PDB file of C-alpha atoms in Angstrom:
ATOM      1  CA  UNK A   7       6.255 -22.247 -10.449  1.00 79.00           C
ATOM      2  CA  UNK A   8       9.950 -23.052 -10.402  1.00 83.00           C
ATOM      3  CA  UNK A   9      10.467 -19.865 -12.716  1.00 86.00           C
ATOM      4  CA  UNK A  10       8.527 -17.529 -10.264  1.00 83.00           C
ATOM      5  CA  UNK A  11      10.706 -18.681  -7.552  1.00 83.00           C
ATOM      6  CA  UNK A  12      13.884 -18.247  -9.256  1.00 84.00           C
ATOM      7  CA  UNK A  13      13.161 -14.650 -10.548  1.00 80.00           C
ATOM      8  CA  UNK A  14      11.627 -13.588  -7.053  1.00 81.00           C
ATOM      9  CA  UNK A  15      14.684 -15.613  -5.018  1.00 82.00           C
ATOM     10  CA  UNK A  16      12.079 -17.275  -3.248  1.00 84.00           C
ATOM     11  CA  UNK A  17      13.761 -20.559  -1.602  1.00 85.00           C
ATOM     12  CA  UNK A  18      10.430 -21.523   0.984  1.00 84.00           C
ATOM     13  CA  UNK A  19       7.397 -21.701   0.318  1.00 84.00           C
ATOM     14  CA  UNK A  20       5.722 -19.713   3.110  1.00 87.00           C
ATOM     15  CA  UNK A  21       7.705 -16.836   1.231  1.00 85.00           C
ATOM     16  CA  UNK A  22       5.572 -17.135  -1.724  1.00 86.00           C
ATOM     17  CA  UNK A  23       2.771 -16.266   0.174  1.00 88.00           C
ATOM     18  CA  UNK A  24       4.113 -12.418   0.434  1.00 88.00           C
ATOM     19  CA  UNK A  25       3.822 -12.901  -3.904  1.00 88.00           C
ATOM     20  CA  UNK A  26       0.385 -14.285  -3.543  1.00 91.00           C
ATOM     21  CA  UNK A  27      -1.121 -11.717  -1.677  1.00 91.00           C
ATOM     22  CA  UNK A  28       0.749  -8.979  -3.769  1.00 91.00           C
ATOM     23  CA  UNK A  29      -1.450 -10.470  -6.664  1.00 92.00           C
ATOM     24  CA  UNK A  30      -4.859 -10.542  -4.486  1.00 94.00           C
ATOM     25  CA  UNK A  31      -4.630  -6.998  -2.955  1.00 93.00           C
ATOM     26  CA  UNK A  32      -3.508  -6.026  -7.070  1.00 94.00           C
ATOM     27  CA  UNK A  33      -6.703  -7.669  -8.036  1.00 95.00           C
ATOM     28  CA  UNK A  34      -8.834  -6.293  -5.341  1.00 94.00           C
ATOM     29  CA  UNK A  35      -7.996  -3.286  -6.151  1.00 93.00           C
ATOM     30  CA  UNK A  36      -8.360  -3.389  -9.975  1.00 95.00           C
ATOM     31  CA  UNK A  37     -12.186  -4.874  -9.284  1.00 94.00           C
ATOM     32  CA  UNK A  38     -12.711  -2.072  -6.429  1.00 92.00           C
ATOM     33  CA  UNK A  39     -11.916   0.303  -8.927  1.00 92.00           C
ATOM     34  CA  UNK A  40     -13.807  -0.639 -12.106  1.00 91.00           C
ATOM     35  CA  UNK A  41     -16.817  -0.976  -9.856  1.00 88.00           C
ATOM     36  CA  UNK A  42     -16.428   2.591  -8.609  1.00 88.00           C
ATOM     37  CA  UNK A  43     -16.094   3.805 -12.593  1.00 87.00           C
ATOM     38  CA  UNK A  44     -19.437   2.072 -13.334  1.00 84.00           C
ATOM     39  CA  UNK A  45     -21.482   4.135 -10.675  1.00 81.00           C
ATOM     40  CA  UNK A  46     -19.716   7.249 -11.927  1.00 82.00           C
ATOM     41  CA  UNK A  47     -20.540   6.294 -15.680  1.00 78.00           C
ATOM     42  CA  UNK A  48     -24.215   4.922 -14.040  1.00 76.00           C
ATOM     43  CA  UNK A  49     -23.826   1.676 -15.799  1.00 74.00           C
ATOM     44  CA  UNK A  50     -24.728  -0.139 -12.202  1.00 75.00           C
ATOM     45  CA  UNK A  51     -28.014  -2.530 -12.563  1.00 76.00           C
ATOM     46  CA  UNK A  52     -27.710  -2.411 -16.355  1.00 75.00           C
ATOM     47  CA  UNK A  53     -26.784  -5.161 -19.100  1.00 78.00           C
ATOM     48  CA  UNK A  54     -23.165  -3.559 -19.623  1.00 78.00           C
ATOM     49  CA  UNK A  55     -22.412  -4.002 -15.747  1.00 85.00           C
ATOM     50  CA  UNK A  56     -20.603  -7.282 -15.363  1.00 86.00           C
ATOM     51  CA  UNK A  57     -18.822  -6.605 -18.876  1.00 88.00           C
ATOM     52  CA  UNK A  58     -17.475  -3.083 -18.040  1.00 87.00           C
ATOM     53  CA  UNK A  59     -16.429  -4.139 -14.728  1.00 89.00           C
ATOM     54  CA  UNK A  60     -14.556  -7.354 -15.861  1.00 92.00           C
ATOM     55  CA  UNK A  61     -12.924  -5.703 -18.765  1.00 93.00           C
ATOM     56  CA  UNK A  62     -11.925  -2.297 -16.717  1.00 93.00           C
ATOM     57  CA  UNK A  63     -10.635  -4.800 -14.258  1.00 95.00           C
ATOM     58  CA  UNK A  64      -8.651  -6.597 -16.125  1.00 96.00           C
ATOM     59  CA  UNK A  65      -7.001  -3.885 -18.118  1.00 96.00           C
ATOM     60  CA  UNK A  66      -6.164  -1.862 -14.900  1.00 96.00           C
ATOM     61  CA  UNK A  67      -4.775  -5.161 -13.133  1.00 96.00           C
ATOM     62  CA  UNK A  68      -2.613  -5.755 -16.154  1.00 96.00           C
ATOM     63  CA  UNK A  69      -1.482  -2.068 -16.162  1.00 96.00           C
ATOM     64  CA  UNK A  70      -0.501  -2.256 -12.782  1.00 95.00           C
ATOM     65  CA  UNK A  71       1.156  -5.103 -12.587  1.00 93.00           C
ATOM     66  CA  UNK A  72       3.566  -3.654 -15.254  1.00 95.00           C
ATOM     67  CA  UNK A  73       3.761  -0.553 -13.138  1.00 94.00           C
ATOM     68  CA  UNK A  74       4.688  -2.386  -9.737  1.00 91.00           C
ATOM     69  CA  UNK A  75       7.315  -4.352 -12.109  1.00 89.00           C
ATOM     70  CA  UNK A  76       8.997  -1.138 -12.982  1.00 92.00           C
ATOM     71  CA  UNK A  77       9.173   0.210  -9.691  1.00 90.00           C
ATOM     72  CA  UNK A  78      10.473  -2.684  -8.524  1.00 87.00           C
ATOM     73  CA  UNK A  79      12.871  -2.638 -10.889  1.00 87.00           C
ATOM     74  CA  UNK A  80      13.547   1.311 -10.176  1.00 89.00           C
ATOM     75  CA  UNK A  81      13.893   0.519  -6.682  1.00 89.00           C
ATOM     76  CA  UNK A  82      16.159  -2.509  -6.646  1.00 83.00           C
ATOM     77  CA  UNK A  83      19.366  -0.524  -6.233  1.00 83.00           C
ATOM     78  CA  UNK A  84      17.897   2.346  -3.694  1.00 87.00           C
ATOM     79  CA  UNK A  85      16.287  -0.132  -1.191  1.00 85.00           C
ATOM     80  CA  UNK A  86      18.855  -2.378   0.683  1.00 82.00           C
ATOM     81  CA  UNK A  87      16.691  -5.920   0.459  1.00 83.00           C
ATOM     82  CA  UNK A  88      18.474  -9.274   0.750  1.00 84.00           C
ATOM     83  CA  UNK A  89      15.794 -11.287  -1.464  1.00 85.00           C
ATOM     84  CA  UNK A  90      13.434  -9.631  -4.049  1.00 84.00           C
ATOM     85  CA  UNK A  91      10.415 -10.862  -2.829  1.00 87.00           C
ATOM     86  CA  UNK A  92      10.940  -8.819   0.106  1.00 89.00           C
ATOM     87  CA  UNK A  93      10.094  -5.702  -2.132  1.00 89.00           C
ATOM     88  CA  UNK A  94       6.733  -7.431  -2.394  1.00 90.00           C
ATOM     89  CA  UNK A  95       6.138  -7.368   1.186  1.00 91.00           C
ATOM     90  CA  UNK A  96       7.910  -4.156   1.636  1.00 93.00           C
ATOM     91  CA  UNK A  97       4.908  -2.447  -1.152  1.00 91.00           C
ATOM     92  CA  UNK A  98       2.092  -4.566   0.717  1.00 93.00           C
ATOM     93  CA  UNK A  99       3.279  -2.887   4.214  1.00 94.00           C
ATOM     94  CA  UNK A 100       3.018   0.658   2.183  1.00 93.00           C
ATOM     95  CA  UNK A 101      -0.147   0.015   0.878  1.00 91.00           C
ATOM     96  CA  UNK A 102      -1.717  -1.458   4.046  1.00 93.00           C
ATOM     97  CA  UNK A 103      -0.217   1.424   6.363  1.00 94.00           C
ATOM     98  CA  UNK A 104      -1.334   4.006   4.063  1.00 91.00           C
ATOM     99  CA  UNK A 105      -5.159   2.812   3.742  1.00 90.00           C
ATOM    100  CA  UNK A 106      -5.162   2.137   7.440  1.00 93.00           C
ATOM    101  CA  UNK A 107      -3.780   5.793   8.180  1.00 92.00           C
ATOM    102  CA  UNK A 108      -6.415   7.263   6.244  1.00 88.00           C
ATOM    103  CA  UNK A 109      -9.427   5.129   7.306  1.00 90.00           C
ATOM    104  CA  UNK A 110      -8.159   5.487  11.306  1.00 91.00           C
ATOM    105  CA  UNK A 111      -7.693   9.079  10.726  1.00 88.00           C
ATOM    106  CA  UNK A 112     -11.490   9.989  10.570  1.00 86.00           C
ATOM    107  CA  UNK A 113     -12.832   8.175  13.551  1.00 89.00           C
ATOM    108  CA  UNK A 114      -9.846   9.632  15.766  1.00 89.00           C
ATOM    109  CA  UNK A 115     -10.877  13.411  14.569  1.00 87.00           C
ATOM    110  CA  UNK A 116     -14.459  12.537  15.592  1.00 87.00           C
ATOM    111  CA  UNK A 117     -13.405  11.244  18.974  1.00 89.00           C
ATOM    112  CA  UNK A 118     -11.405  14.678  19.777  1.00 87.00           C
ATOM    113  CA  UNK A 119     -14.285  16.631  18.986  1.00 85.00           C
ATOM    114  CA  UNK A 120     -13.178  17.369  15.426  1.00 84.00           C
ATOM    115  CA  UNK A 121     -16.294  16.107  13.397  1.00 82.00           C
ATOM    116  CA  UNK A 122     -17.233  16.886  10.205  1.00 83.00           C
ATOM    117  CA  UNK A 123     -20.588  18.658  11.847  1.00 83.00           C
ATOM    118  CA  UNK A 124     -18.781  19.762  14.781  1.00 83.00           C
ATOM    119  CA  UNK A 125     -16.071  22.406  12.694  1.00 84.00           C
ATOM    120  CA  UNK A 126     -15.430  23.982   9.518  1.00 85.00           C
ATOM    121  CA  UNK A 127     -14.619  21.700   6.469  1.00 81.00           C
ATOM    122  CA  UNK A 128     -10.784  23.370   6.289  1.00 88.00           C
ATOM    123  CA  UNK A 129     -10.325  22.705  10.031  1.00 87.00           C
ATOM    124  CA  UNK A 130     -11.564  19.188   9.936  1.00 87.00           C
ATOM    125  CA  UNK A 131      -9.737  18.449   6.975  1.00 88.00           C
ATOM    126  CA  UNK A 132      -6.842  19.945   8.529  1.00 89.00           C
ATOM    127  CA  UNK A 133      -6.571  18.474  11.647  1.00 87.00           C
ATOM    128  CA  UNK A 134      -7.379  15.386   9.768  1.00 87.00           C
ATOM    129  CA  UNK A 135      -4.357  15.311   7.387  1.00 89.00           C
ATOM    130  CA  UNK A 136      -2.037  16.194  10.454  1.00 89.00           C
ATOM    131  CA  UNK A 137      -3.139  12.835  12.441  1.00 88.00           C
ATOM    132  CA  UNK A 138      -2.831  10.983   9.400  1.00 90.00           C
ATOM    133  CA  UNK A 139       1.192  11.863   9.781  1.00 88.00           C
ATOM    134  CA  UNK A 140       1.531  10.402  13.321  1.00 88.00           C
ATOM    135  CA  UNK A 141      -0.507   7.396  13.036  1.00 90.00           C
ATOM    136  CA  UNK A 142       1.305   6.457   9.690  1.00 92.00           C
ATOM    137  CA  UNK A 143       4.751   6.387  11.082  1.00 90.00           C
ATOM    138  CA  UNK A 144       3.555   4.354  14.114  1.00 92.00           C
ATOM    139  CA  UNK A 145       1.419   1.816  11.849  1.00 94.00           C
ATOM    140  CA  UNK A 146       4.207   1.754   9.435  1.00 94.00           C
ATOM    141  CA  UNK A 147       6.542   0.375  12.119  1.00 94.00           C
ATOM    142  CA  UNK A 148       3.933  -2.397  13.386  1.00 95.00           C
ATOM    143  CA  UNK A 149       2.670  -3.508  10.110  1.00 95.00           C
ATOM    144  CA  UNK A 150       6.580  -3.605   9.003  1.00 94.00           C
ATOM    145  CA  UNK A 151       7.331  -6.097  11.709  1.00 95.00           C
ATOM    146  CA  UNK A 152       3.625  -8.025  10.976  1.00 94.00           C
ATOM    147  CA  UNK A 153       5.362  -8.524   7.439  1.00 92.00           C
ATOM    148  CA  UNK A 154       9.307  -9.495   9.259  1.00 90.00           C
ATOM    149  CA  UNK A 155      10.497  -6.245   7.552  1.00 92.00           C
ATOM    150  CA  UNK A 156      11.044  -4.406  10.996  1.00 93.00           C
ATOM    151  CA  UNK A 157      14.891  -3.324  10.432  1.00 91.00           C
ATOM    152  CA  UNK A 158      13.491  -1.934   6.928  1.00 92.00           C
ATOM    153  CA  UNK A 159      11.015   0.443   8.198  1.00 93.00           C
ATOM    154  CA  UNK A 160      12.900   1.376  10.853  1.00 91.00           C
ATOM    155  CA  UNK A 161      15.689   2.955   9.228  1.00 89.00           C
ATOM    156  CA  UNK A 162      12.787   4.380   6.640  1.00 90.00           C
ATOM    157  CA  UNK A 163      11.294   5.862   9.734  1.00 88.00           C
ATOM    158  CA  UNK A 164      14.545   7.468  10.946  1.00 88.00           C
ATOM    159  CA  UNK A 165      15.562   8.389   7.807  1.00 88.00           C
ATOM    160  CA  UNK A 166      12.282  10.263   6.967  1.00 86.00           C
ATOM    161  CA  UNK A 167      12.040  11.933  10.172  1.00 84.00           C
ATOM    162  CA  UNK A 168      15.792  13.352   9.701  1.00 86.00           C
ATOM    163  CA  UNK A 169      14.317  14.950   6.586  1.00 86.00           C
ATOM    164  CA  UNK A 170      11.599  16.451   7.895  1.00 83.00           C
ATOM    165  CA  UNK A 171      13.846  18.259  10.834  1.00 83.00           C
ATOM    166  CA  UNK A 172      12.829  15.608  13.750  1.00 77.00           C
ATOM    167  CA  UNK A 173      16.274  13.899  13.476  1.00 73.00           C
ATOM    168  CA  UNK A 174      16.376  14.950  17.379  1.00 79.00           C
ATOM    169  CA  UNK A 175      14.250  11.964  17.853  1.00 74.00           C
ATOM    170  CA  UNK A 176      16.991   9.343  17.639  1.00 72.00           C
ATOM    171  CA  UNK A 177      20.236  10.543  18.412  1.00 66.00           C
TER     172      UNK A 177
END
């Protein structure tokens, strides 16, 4: 455990929680995954279920894992962090904003009379992608302060608004 903390420059232990979920969400995903491969390969209530799921899981959790290492270590330099295990939270903020974007933006096109039934397929799927922009920047700034990485996200957000011509927005 000592070795963990030294190579993440974790010095409490609440911090490791940040590491801790990194590895739940990684495995959550890996399982979600393999488990949407076996109904697409129709393997689902068969003897090879359990077995492809476990070892798709595995494999893609271990393949991951190496790929979050290497951005991590791609990243190091361009993202101004005072510990590394802040990267951790800073990826788990990404990931939750982006999932939460995307699963907010349906309901909100139903609710402005956008449906699925209601409109064409390009115009729901239109409007749909252009909500998902506005609710991700404010969800990105909440869930960056949920995870103490407020003054992170908030020069992200400025930053990334300056790009995109909105630099207006904070003088």
């Amino acid at each position: 455990m000592e070795k963990i903390k030294k190579r993440w420059e974790i010095s409490k232990n609440w911090q490791l929680t940040h590491l801790f979920l990194g590895v739940a969400l990684v495995m959550i995903t890996s399982y979600t995954v393999a488990r949407r491969l076996l109904h697409l390969f129709g393997l689902n209530n068969t003897i090879w279920e359990w077995i492809f799921v476990s070892v798709i899981a595995i494999t893609l959790y271990f393949l991951l894992v190496r790929f979050f290492v290497w951005c991590f270590k791609k990243l190091e330099n361009r993202w101004k962090v005072s510990y590394k295990w802040e990267m951790i939270a800073i990826f788990i903020v990404f990931a939750i904003t982006g999932s939460l974007a995307g699963k907010l933006a349906g309901p909100l096109t139903e609710w402005i009379g956008l449906g699925r039934d209601n409109v064409n397929g390009f115009l729901y799927w239109t409007a749909r992608i252009l909500l998902i922009f506005p609710i991700y920047q404010v969800i990105l700034i909440v869930i960056g302060w949920f995870f103490g990485q407020f003054q992170f996200f908030w020069e992200f957000e400025k930053k990334m608004l300056k790009r995109l011509g909105l630099g207006f927005l904070f003088p």
